[in-house]
Coordinates of C-alpha atoms in Angstrom, one line a residue:
M916 CA 114.8 107.2 114.6
F917 CA 117.2 104.5 115.5
T918 CA 116.2 104.7 119.2
S919 CA 112.5 104.3 118.4
I920 CA 113.2 101.3 116.1
R921 CA 115.4 99.7 118.8
N922 CA 112.7 100.2 121.5
T923 CA 110.0 98.7 119.1
I924 CA 112.1 95.7 118.4
V925 CA 112.7 95.1 122.1
L926 CA 109.0 95.2 122.9
M927 CA 108.2 92.9 120.0
I928 CA 110.8 90.3 121.3
F929 CA 109.4 90.5 124.8
F930 CA 105.8 90.1 123.5
F931 CA 106.6 87.1 121.3
C932 CA 108.8 85.4 123.8
S933 CA 105.9 85.6 126.3
L934 CA 103.6 84.0 123.6
C935 CA 106.2 81.3 122.8
S936 CA 106.3 79.9 126.3
P937 CA 105.0 76.3 126.0
H938 CA 102.6 76.8 129.0
S939 CA 101.8 80.4 128.5
G940 CA 98.2 81.0 129.6
Q941 CA 97.7 77.3 130.3
S942 CA 98.4 77.1 134.1
Q943 CA 94.8 76.9 135.1
S944 CA 93.6 74.7 132.2
P945 CA 93.3 70.9 132.8
R946 CA 95.7 68.7 130.8
A947 CA 95.6 65.1 129.8
F948 CA 97.8 62.6 131.5
D949 CA 98.3 58.9 130.7
G950 CA 95.5 59.0 128.1
T951 CA 92.9 60.5 130.5
M952 CA 91.7 64.1 131.1
D953 CA 89.7 64.8 134.3
L954 CA 87.2 67.6 133.9
G955 CA 85.2 66.7 137.0
D956 CA 86.0 70.0 138.7
W957 CA 85.7 72.1 135.6
S958 CA 82.7 74.3 134.8
W959 CA 81.9 75.2 131.2
D960 CA 81.2 78.7 132.5
Q961 CA 85.0 79.0 132.8
G962 CA 85.2 78.5 129.0
T963 CA 86.4 75.8 126.6
V964 CA 89.1 73.3 127.3
S965 CA 92.0 72.5 125.0
L966 CA 92.5 68.8 124.8
D967 CA 96.2 69.1 125.2
G968 CA 98.4 66.7 127.0
E969 CA 99.3 63.0 127.1
W970 CA 97.0 60.9 124.9
T971 CA 97.8 57.5 123.7
L972 CA 98.9 56.6 120.1
D973 CA 98.5 53.0 119.3
G974 CA 98.5 52.3 123.0
I975 CA 101.7 54.3 123.7
P976 CA 101.5 57.7 125.7
W977 CA 101.8 60.5 123.1
E978 CA 101.8 64.2 123.4
V979 CA 99.0 66.1 121.6
P980 CA 99.3 68.3 119.7
S981 CA 102.7 67.3 118.2
T982 CA 104.5 67.7 114.9
K983 CA 106.1 64.4 115.4
G984 CA 103.3 62.7 113.5
F985 CA 103.1 58.9 113.9
H986 CA 105.9 57.8 116.3
G987 CA 108.3 60.3 114.9
T988 CA 107.5 60.1 111.2
P989 CA 104.9 62.3 109.4
M990 CA 103.8 59.5 107.1
G991 CA 101.8 56.7 108.5
Y992 CA 98.6 55.6 110.3
G993 CA 97.7 55.6 113.9
I994 CA 94.9 55.6 116.5
Y995 CA 94.8 58.4 119.0
R996 CA 92.7 57.8 122.2
L997 CA 91.7 60.0 125.1
K998 CA 89.2 59.3 127.9
I999 CA 87.5 62.5 129.2
K1000 CA 85.7 62.6 132.6
L1001 CA 83.0 65.2 132.1
P1002 CA 81.7 67.8 134.5
K1003 CA 78.2 67.3 135.8
N1004 CA 75.3 68.4 133.5
S1005 CA 77.4 68.3 130.4
T1006 CA 75.0 68.8 127.5
H1007 CA 75.2 70.1 124.0
L1008 CA 78.9 69.8 123.7
A1009 CA 81.0 70.3 120.6
L1010 CA 84.5 69.7 119.5
L1011 CA 86.5 72.2 117.4
S1012 CA 88.6 70.1 115.1
P1013 CA 91.5 72.0 113.5
L1014 CA 93.6 70.9 110.5
I1015 CA 94.5 67.2 111.0
G1016 CA 96.9 65.6 108.6
T1017 CA 95.6 64.4 106.4
A1018 CA 92.5 62.2 107.0
F1019 CA 90.7 61.2 110.2
S1020 CA 87.7 59.3 111.5
L1021 CA 86.4 60.4 115.0
S1022 CA 84.5 58.0 117.2
V1023 CA 82.9 58.7 120.6
D1024 CA 82.3 55.5 122.6
E1025 CA 83.0 53.5 119.4
E1026 CA 80.4 55.4 117.4
I1027 CA 81.8 57.3 114.4
I1028 CA 80.5 60.9 114.5
A1029 CA 82.8 62.6 112.0
K1030 CA 85.1 61.9 109.0
E1031 CA 87.5 63.9 106.9
G1032 CA 89.1 62.3 103.9
K1033 CA 89.6 58.5 103.8
V1034 CA 91.7 56.9 106.5
S1035 CA 93.9 54.0 105.4
S1036 CA 96.6 52.0 107.0
S1037 CA 98.5 51.9 103.6
A1038 CA 99.4 54.6 101.1
E1039 CA 97.3 53.0 98.4
G1040 CA 93.8 53.3 100.0
G1041 CA 94.0 56.7 101.6
S1042 CA 92.5 60.0 100.4
P1043 CA 93.7 63.2 101.9
S1044 CA 91.5 66.1 103.0
Y1045 CA 91.5 68.6 105.9
R1046 CA 89.5 71.5 107.0
P1047 CA 88.5 73.0 110.5
R1048 CA 85.2 71.7 111.7
V1049 CA 82.7 72.0 114.5
I1050 CA 81.7 68.5 115.5
L1051 CA 78.7 67.9 117.8
I1052 CA 79.5 65.5 120.7
P1053 CA 76.7 63.2 121.9
A1054 CA 77.2 63.7 125.7
N1055 CA 73.7 64.1 127.1
G1056 CA 73.6 62.2 130.4
K1057 CA 77.2 61.0 130.1
T1058 CA 79.9 61.4 132.7
E1059 CA 82.7 60.1 130.5
L1060 CA 83.7 60.2 126.8
D1061 CA 86.0 57.8 125.1
L1062 CA 87.5 59.6 122.1
K1063 CA 89.1 57.6 119.4
M1064 CA 90.6 59.3 116.3
E1065 CA 92.0 57.2 113.5
V1066 CA 94.4 59.3 111.5
S1067 CA 96.4 58.6 108.4
N1068 CA 98.8 60.7 106.3
W1069 CA 100.5 59.6 103.1
D1070 CA 100.9 62.9 101.3
D1071 CA 101.8 65.9 103.4
Q1072 CA 105.0 66.8 105.3
F1073 CA 102.9 66.9 108.6
G1074 CA 100.8 64.1 109.8
G1075 CA 98.7 63.4 112.9
I1076 CA 97.2 65.9 115.3
Y1077 CA 99.5 68.9 115.2
Y1078 CA 97.0 71.6 116.4
S1079 CA 95.0 71.8 119.6
L1080 CA 91.4 70.4 119.8
A1081 CA 89.0 72.4 121.8
L1082 CA 86.0 71.0 123.8
G1083 CA 83.1 73.1 125.1
N1084 CA 79.4 74.1 124.8
I1085 CA 78.3 74.3 121.2
E1086 CA 77.7 78.0 121.6
Q1087 CA 81.3 78.5 122.8
I1088 CA 82.8 76.4 120.1
Q1089 CA 80.7 78.0 117.4
T1090 CA 81.7 81.4 118.6
I1091 CA 85.4 80.5 118.5
R1092 CA 85.0 79.2 115.0
T1093 CA 82.9 82.2 113.8
Q1094 CA 85.5 84.6 115.2
A1095 CA 88.3 82.7 113.4
V1096 CA 86.4 82.7 110.1
V1097 CA 85.6 86.4 110.4
W1098 CA 89.2 87.2 111.3
E1099 CA 90.4 85.2 108.2
A1100 CA 87.8 86.9 106.0
F1101 CA 88.9 90.3 107.3
L1102 CA 92.6 89.5 106.6
F1103 CA 91.7 88.3 103.1
G1104 CA 89.6 91.3 102.3
A1105 CA 92.1 93.8 103.7
I1106 CA 95.1 92.3 102.1
F1107 CA 93.3 91.6 98.8
L1108 CA 92.1 95.2 98.5
M1109 CA 95.5 96.4 99.4
G1110 CA 96.9 94.4 96.6
L1111 CA 94.4 95.7 94.1
Y1112 CA 95.0 99.3 95.1
H1113 CA 98.8 99.1 94.6
C1114 CA 98.4 97.2 91.3
G1115 CA 96.0 99.9 90.2
S1116 CA 98.4 102.6 91.3
F1117 CA 101.1 101.1 89.0
F1118 CA 98.8 100.9 86.0
F1119 CA 97.9 104.6 86.4
R1120 CA 101.6 105.5 87.1
S1121 CA 103.8 102.9 85.5
Q1122 CA 107.1 104.7 85.9
N1123 CA 107.9 102.9 89.2
R1124 CA 107.3 99.1 89.5
A1125 CA 107.6 98.9 93.3
P1126 CA 103.8 99.3 93.8
L1127 CA 103.1 96.6 91.2
W1128 CA 105.3 94.0 92.9
F1129 CA 104.0 95.0 96.3
G1130 CA 100.4 94.6 95.0
V1131 CA 101.2 91.2 93.6
F1132 CA 102.8 90.2 96.9
C1133 CA 99.6 91.2 98.7
L1134 CA 97.4 89.3 96.3
M1135 CA 99.5 86.1 96.8
I1136 CA 99.3 86.5 100.6
S1137 CA 95.6 87.0 100.4
F1138 CA 95.0 83.9 98.2
R1139 CA 97.2 81.9 100.5
S1140 CA 95.2 83.0 103.5
T1141 CA 92.0 81.4 102.0
L1142 CA 93.8 78.1 101.5
Y1143 CA 95.3 77.7 104.9
S1144 CA 94.3 77.8 108.6
E1145 CA 90.5 78.3 108.4
T1146 CA 90.5 77.2 104.6
L1147 CA 87.9 79.7 103.6
F1148 CA 88.4 78.6 100.0
L1149 CA 86.9 75.2 100.9
E1150 CA 83.8 76.9 102.4
I1151 CA 83.1 78.3 98.9
F1152 CA 84.4 75.3 96.9
P1153 CA 83.9 72.3 99.2
D1154 CA 84.5 69.7 96.4
V1155 CA 88.0 70.9 95.5
S1156 CA 90.7 68.4 95.8
W1157 CA 93.1 68.5 98.7
Y1158 CA 96.0 68.4 96.2
F1159 CA 94.8 71.6 94.6
V1160 CA 94.6 73.3 98.0
I1161 CA 98.0 72.2 99.2
R1162 CA 99.7 73.0 95.9
G1163 CA 98.0 76.5 96.1
V1164 CA 99.3 77.0 99.6
Y1165 CA 103.0 76.5 98.7
A1166 CA 102.8 77.9 95.2
T1167 CA 101.4 81.2 96.4
M1168 CA 104.0 81.3 99.2
A1169 CA 106.7 80.9 96.6
L1170 CA 105.3 83.5 94.3
A1171 CA 104.9 85.9 97.3
L1172 CA 108.6 85.6 97.9
V1173 CA 109.3 86.3 94.2
S1174 CA 107.2 89.4 94.2
F1175 CA 108.6 90.6 97.5
A1176 CA 112.1 90.2 96.2
A1177 CA 111.2 92.3 93.1
F1178 CA 109.5 94.9 95.4
V1179 CA 112.6 95.4 97.6
D1180 CA 114.8 95.6 94.5
R1181 CA 112.6 98.3 92.9
L1182 CA 111.9 100.1 96.1
Y1183 CA 115.6 100.8 96.9
P1184 CA 117.5 100.0 93.6
K1185 CA 120.6 102.0 94.7
H1186 CA 121.1 99.8 97.7
S1187 CA 120.0 96.3 96.5
Y1188 CA 122.3 93.6 95.2
R1189 CA 120.8 92.4 91.9
P1190 CA 122.4 88.9 92.0
A1191 CA 120.7 88.2 95.3
T1192 CA 117.4 89.3 93.9
F1193 CA 117.9 87.0 90.8
L1194 CA 118.8 84.1 93.0
T1195 CA 115.7 84.5 95.2
V1196 CA 113.4 85.0 92.2
F1197 CA 114.8 81.9 90.5
G1198 CA 114.5 79.8 93.6
G1199 CA 110.9 81.1 94.3
I1200 CA 109.8 80.4 90.7
T1201 CA 111.4 77.0 90.7
Y1202 CA 109.6 76.0 93.9
A1203 CA 106.3 77.4 92.6
I1204 CA 106.7 75.3 89.4
V1205 CA 107.5 72.2 91.5
N1206 CA 104.4 72.7 93.6
L1207 CA 102.2 73.1 90.6
F1208 CA 103.4 70.3 88.4
A1209 CA 105.7 67.9 90.2
P1210 CA 104.6 65.0 92.5
I1211 CA 103.4 66.3 95.8
V1212 CA 106.3 64.6 97.6
W1213 CA 108.7 67.0 96.0
T1214 CA 106.8 69.9 97.7
T1215 CA 107.6 68.5 101.2
T1216 CA 111.1 67.4 100.2
L1217 CA 112.0 70.9 99.1
L1218 CA 110.2 72.8 101.7
V1219 CA 113.1 73.2 104.2
P1220 CA 115.5 74.5 101.5
F1221 CA 112.8 77.0 100.4
Q1222 CA 112.3 78.1 104.0
L1223 CA 116.0 78.7 104.3
L1224 CA 115.9 80.7 101.1
L1225 CA 113.0 82.7 102.6
L1226 CA 114.8 83.5 105.8
S1227 CA 118.0 84.3 103.9
F1228 CA 116.3 86.8 101.7
G1229 CA 114.6 88.2 104.8
I1230 CA 118.0 88.9 106.4
Y1231 CA 119.2 90.3 103.1
S1232 CA 116.2 92.6 102.8
L1233 CA 116.9 93.9 106.3
I1234 CA 120.5 94.6 105.3
T1235 CA 119.4 96.3 102.1
V1236 CA 116.8 98.5 103.9
G1237 CA 119.4 99.1 106.7
R1238 CA 121.6 100.7 104.1
A1239 CA 118.7 102.7 102.8
L1240 CA 118.0 103.8 106.4
L1241 CA 121.6 105.0 106.8
H1242 CA 121.2 107.0 103.6
K1243 CA 117.9 108.4 104.9
E1244 CA 115.8 106.9 102.2
P1245 CA 112.0 107.6 102.7
G1246 CA 110.1 104.9 104.5
A1247 CA 113.2 102.8 105.5
G1248 CA 112.4 103.0 109.2
L1249 CA 108.8 101.6 108.6
F1250 CA 110.2 98.9 106.4
V1251 CA 112.7 97.7 109.0
G1252 CA 110.1 97.6 111.8
G1253 CA 107.5 95.8 109.6
T1254 CA 110.0 93.4 108.1
F1255 CA 111.4 92.4 111.4
L1256 CA 108.0 91.6 112.8
F1257 CA 107.1 89.6 109.7
L1258 CA 110.3 87.6 109.8
L1259 CA 110.0 87.0 113.5
T1260 CA 106.5 85.5 113.0
V1261 CA 107.7 83.4 110.0
F1262 CA 110.6 82.1 112.0
L1263 CA 108.3 81.2 114.9
D1264 CA 105.9 79.5 112.5
I1265 CA 108.8 77.5 111.0
V1266 CA 110.0 76.5 114.5
K1267 CA 106.5 75.6 115.5
S1268 CA 106.2 73.3 112.4
H1269 CA 109.4 71.5 113.2
F1270 CA 109.5 71.5 117.0
F1271 CA 106.8 71.2 119.6
W1272 CA 106.1 74.7 120.8
N1273 CA 102.6 75.3 122.0
L1274 CA 102.1 78.9 120.8
P1275 CA 99.4 80.6 118.7
S1276 CA 99.8 81.1 115.0
L1277 CA 101.2 84.6 114.5
V1278 CA 102.1 84.7 110.9
N1279 CA 98.7 86.2 109.8
I1280 CA 99.1 89.0 112.4
G1281 CA 102.7 89.6 111.5
T1282 CA 101.8 89.6 107.8
L1283 CA 99.0 92.1 108.3
V1284 CA 101.2 94.5 110.3
F1285 CA 104.0 94.0 107.8
L1286 CA 101.7 94.8 104.9
L1287 CA 100.3 97.8 106.6
A1288 CA 103.9 99.0 107.2
Q1289 CA 104.9 98.4 103.6
S1290 CA 101.7 100.1 102.4
L1291 CA 102.8 103.2 104.3
V1292 CA 106.2 102.9 102.7
V1293 CA 104.6 102.8 99.2
A1294 CA 102.2 105.5 100.1
R1295 CA 105.1 107.7 101.2
L1296 CA 106.9 106.8 98.0
F1297 CA 103.8 108.0 96.1
A1298 CA 103.5 111.1 98.3
N1299 CA 107.1 112.0 97.6
A1300 CA 106.6 111.4 93.9
F1301 CA 103.5 113.5 93.9
A1302 CA 105.2 116.3 95.8
T1303 CA 108.1 116.1 93.3
S1304 CA 105.6 116.1 90.5
E1305 CA 103.8 119.2 91.9
M1306 CA 107.2 120.9 92.3
H1307 CA 108.2 120.2 88.7
S1308 CA 104.7 121.1 87.5
A1309 CA 104.9 124.4 89.3
A1310 CA 108.4 125.0 87.8
L1311 CA 107.1 124.0 84.4
E1312 CA 104.2 126.3 84.7
K1313 CA 106.5 129.1 85.6
I1314 CA 108.7 128.3 82.7
N1315 CA 105.7 128.2 80.3
S1316 CA 104.5 131.6 81.7
S1317 CA 108.0 133.0 81.1
L1318 CA 108.2 131.5 77.6
E1319 CA 104.8 133.0 76.7
R1320 CA 106.5 136.3 76.8
F1321 CA 108.6 135.1 73.9
I1322 CA 106.1 132.9 72.1
P1323 CA 102.5 134.0 72.5
R1324 CA 100.0 131.5 73.9
E1325 CA 97.8 132.2 70.8
V1326 CA 100.4 130.7 68.6
L1327 CA 100.2 127.5 70.6
G1328 CA 96.4 127.5 70.1
F1329 CA 96.7 128.0 66.3
L1330 CA 99.2 125.2 66.1
N1331 CA 96.8 122.9 68.2
K1332 CA 99.3 122.7 71.0
T1333 CA 98.7 123.0 74.8
S1334 CA 102.3 123.5 75.9
I1335 CA 105.4 125.0 74.3
T1336 CA 107.1 121.6 74.9
E1337 CA 104.8 120.1 72.3
I1338 CA 106.0 122.4 69.5
V1339 CA 108.3 120.8 66.9
L1340 CA 110.1 122.2 63.9
G1341 CA 107.9 122.6 60.9
D1342 CA 104.5 122.9 62.7
F1343 CA 102.2 125.3 60.8
S1344 CA 98.7 126.3 60.4
E1345 CA 96.9 128.2 57.5
M1346 CA 94.2 130.8 58.2
K1347 CA 93.0 134.3 57.4
M1348 CA 94.1 137.1 59.7
T1349 CA 94.7 140.8 59.8
V1350 CA 98.4 141.8 60.0
F1351 CA 99.2 145.0 61.9
F1352 CA 102.6 146.8 61.5
L1353 CA 103.6 149.7 63.8
D1354 CA 106.9 151.7 63.5
I1355 CA 108.3 154.7 65.3
R1356 CA 109.1 157.6 62.9
N1357 CA 112.6 159.0 62.8
F1358 CA 113.8 156.6 65.4
T1359 CA 117.4 156.8 64.1
G1360 CA 117.6 160.5 64.8
L1361 CA 116.0 160.0 68.2
S1362 CA 118.4 157.3 69.2
E1363 CA 121.5 159.3 68.3
S1364 CA 120.6 161.8 71.1
M1365 CA 120.3 159.0 73.7
S1366 CA 122.7 156.5 75.4
P1367 CA 122.2 152.8 74.8
K1368 CA 120.5 152.5 78.2
E1369 CA 118.2 155.4 77.4
N1370 CA 117.4 153.8 74.0
F1371 CA 116.2 150.6 75.6
K1372 CA 114.3 152.4 78.3
F1373 CA 112.6 154.6 75.7
I1374 CA 111.7 151.6 73.4
N1375 CA 110.3 149.5 76.2
S1376 CA 108.2 152.4 77.7
F1377 CA 106.8 153.0 74.2
L1378 CA 106.0 149.4 73.4
K1379 CA 104.7 148.9 77.0
L1380 CA 102.1 151.5 76.1
F1381 CA 100.8 149.9 73.0
G1382 CA 101.1 146.1 73.8
P1383 CA 98.1 146.1 76.1
I1384 CA 96.0 147.9 73.5
I1385 CA 96.7 145.0 71.1
R1386 CA 95.6 142.5 73.7
D1387 CA 92.5 144.5 74.7
H1388 CA 91.3 144.3 71.1
N1389 CA 91.8 140.5 70.9
G1390 CA 95.1 140.6 69.0
F1391 CA 98.5 139.5 70.0
V1392 CA 102.0 140.7 69.3
D1393 CA 103.8 138.3 67.0
K1394 CA 107.2 140.0 67.3
Y1395 CA 108.9 143.2 68.2
L1396 CA 111.0 144.8 65.5
G1397 CA 113.4 147.1 67.5
D1398 CA 111.6 150.4 66.9
G1399 CA 108.2 148.8 66.2
M1400 CA 106.0 145.7 66.3
M1401 CA 104.0 143.3 64.3
A1402 CA 100.7 142.1 65.6
L1403 CA 98.1 139.7 64.4
F1404 CA 94.3 139.8 64.8
P1405 CA 92.6 136.5 64.2
G1406 CA 89.1 137.9 64.6
P1407 CA 87.2 140.4 62.5
P1408 CA 89.4 143.3 61.1
D1409 CA 87.2 145.8 63.0
E1410 CA 89.3 145.0 66.1
S1411 CA 92.6 146.0 64.4
L1412 CA 91.2 149.3 63.2
A1413 CA 89.8 150.0 66.7
A1414 CA 93.2 149.2 68.2
A1415 CA 94.9 151.6 65.8
I1416 CA 92.5 154.4 66.8
A1417 CA 93.1 153.6 70.5
M1418 CA 96.8 153.8 69.9
R1419 CA 96.4 157.2 68.2
Q1420 CA 94.7 158.5 71.3
A1421 CA 97.2 156.9 73.6
L1422 CA 100.1 158.4 71.6
K1423 CA 98.5 161.9 71.9
E1424 CA 98.4 161.6 75.7
Y1425 CA 101.9 160.1 75.7
N1426 CA 103.3 163.1 73.7
D1427 CA 101.5 165.6 76.0
G1428 CA 103.6 164.2 78.8
R1429 CA 106.8 164.2 76.8
V1430 CA 106.3 167.8 75.7
R1431 CA 105.7 168.9 79.3
G1432 CA 108.9 167.2 80.2
G1433 CA 110.8 169.0 77.5
Y1434 CA 111.1 166.1 75.2
Q1435 CA 110.4 165.8 71.5
A1436 CA 106.9 164.4 70.5
I1437 CA 106.9 161.0 68.9
E1438 CA 105.1 159.9 65.7
F1439 CA 104.3 156.5 64.4
G1440 CA 103.1 154.8 61.3
I1441 CA 100.6 151.9 61.1
G1442 CA 99.9 149.6 58.2
I1443 CA 96.9 147.2 58.2
H1444 CA 96.1 144.4 55.7
T1445 CA 93.9 141.3 55.8
G1446 CA 94.5 138.1 53.9
P1447 CA 95.5 134.4 54.1
L1448 CA 98.8 133.5 55.8
M1449 CA 100.8 130.6 57.2
L1450 CA 101.8 130.6 60.9
G1451 CA 104.4 128.1 62.0
T1452 CA 107.9 127.4 63.2
I1453 CA 111.2 127.8 61.3
G1454 CA 114.8 127.3 62.1
E1455 CA 116.6 124.1 63.2
N1456 CA 116.2 121.6 66.0
R1457 CA 118.3 123.5 68.5
R1458 CA 117.0 127.0 67.7
M1459 CA 113.6 127.8 66.2
D1460 CA 111.2 130.6 66.2
S1461 CA 107.5 131.2 65.3
T1462 CA 106.8 133.3 62.3
V1463 CA 104.2 134.3 59.7
I1464 CA 104.8 133.7 56.1
S1465 CA 102.5 135.4 53.5
D1466 CA 102.1 138.1 50.9
T1467 CA 99.7 139.5 53.5
V1468 CA 102.6 140.3 55.8
N1469 CA 104.5 142.0 53.0
A1470 CA 101.5 144.1 52.1
A1471 CA 100.9 145.2 55.7
S1472 CA 104.6 146.1 56.0
R1473 CA 104.4 148.0 52.7
L1474 CA 101.4 150.0 53.9
E1475 CA 103.2 151.0 57.1
G1476 CA 106.1 152.3 54.9
L1477 CA 103.7 154.3 52.8
T1478 CA 102.6 156.3 55.8
K1479 CA 105.9 158.2 55.5
K1480 CA 105.2 158.8 51.7
Y1481 CA 101.7 160.2 52.3
S1482 CA 102.5 161.8 55.7
V1483 CA 99.7 160.0 57.5
D1484 CA 99.7 157.8 60.6
I1485 CA 97.4 154.9 59.7
L1486 CA 96.9 153.2 56.3
V1487 CA 94.4 150.4 55.7
S1488 CA 94.1 148.1 52.6
G1489 CA 90.9 147.8 50.6
A1490 CA 90.9 144.1 51.4
T1491 CA 90.7 144.9 55.1
L1492 CA 87.8 147.3 54.6
D1493 CA 86.0 144.7 52.5
H1494 CA 86.1 142.3 55.5
L1495 CA 84.8 144.7 58.1
E1496 CA 81.7 143.6 59.9
H1497 CA 80.7 147.2 60.7
P1498 CA 82.3 149.4 58.1
E1499 CA 79.9 152.3 59.0
V1500 CA 81.7 152.7 62.3
F1501 CA 85.0 153.8 60.7
H1502 CA 85.8 156.9 58.6
T1503 CA 88.3 156.2 55.8
K1504 CA 89.6 158.2 52.9
F1505 CA 90.9 156.7 49.6
V1506 CA 94.6 157.6 49.1
A1507 CA 95.9 155.7 46.1
E1508 CA 96.5 152.3 44.5
E1509 CA 99.9 151.0 45.2
T1510 CA 101.8 148.0 43.8
V1511 CA 103.3 145.8 46.5
K1512 CA 106.6 144.0 45.7
G1513 CA 105.9 140.6 44.3
K1514 CA 102.3 141.5 43.4
I1515 CA 101.1 142.2 39.8
R1516 CA 97.8 143.8 40.8
P1517 CA 97.9 147.0 42.9
I1518 CA 96.1 147.3 46.2
E1519 CA 93.8 150.0 47.3
V1520 CA 95.1 152.2 50.1
F1521 CA 92.9 154.1 52.5
Q1522 CA 93.7 156.4 55.3
L1523 CA 91.9 155.9 58.7
T1524 CA 91.0 159.5 59.1
H1525 CA 89.5 159.9 62.6
E1526 CA 87.8 158.1 65.4
F1527 CA 84.5 156.3 65.6
S1528 CA 81.5 158.0 64.2

């Protein structure tokens, strides 16, 4: 991992150093000298020409483009001049005018052909405005052009011509401008959608705030891209004040730093240093407030300290992510590569703004690559979280499946719960059900002839035989009672009687096998009663159980006990028979009326005599 990161960084440095050469790619292009540019030997088929070189500023030789403004100061007024000797048959020419700070008036042969803002030789009369423009040049039949550009700046930190002007056929210039606009629009769309996606990811999964801050960062960068360079914002809102645009440029930059600082802090909280984050956030918010509300001169005055804060936090973030990389945190390698590229382009842009380096603007490219890298980091964060969630979900499903062997799923349904984790002490539900008690006869005598291991093995084999019969008839086992069970049938009582008859047949087959093996045959007793009951949870917070509370339960238990008294295997209450949907299916015989403990009125007891008719 470290080797690949090192190789990537070396290639980046080599690439950007080649771009940073003042004359990179310019050896064959004509240059101005002493206020004149000779294009007599140039052919427009070779492409456009950058009007770089030595112009005159107020009659003094002056390098264009330059960040030195007007004779070394950004504020002021000046007249730039350049004479251009044109190639033969130069027609339909156009000039691509970049951002010029912060007002200009362009004349060709003393005829004004374009204006931006209001030029003034004093601060009181000027009006700032800038935007890239394609300006048609009246050159038909001319062999020479005398360009005069009056420029003034009384508001911004940069003044004069600080970007290259390009001259060429109108088709060539328009193509360059269109490509630049399309590229800016693509950047805005890609980064804006990236921001919306990550903000949306946070709102749907708010446990981790890293995606939120990264989404806000993307949105700030996307908004800034519309206010700077090709100023797409002004294409949509052409009447917006320059002050609004310039404040937006720096305010969004400050808020981008704030959101990025919060992103790094939330992405790797174990490795971040919270005071550094607070300092950066405080500085960024302060600078944003200054840009929004203070006089515009404060923006330019505090820009250098803000840029130092930006670079300082960039170095700090690399250190933080470096620590995360050492601890093998997910996505740290991508973060290092993307952040390094981004910081390198920011550094070059700052150098370009303060020193004369003729290199292309790389911040947008660096930002896009950086954001793509960070998107992959966040995507990996989500992928890991999703994988962890799937793992926990599978484990929880396994636990729930295991717990269902202790607490039936039907109980959850009757309590209106979807998971056992939702059950709390005191949950209950009232309904009418059929209660079914089964007990092994003379189990005490049987168990005395068996070891403890044989006892458990016998009980489990016996219950294993009858548990599925309960489920096959739409009932469920509420609890096992050592040598018996209690089951509940939420549906019609017919199902409980059918289950009892099926158990009678299963017991006969089970005993046939025991007798052949030399073992004693087993007998059981079953009591069935239908009535209202309450199903719920009892106990205390650290230990609870589901249970059924009702006289119905007592009656069913009493009926099971009476099977011994009357020497029968299945007894059913009259209440159960009254609720049968198909009473004609079952054969019953009246046995007696019995008084159940706690009941004043006796209940009718019937024997389920034989199988279906």
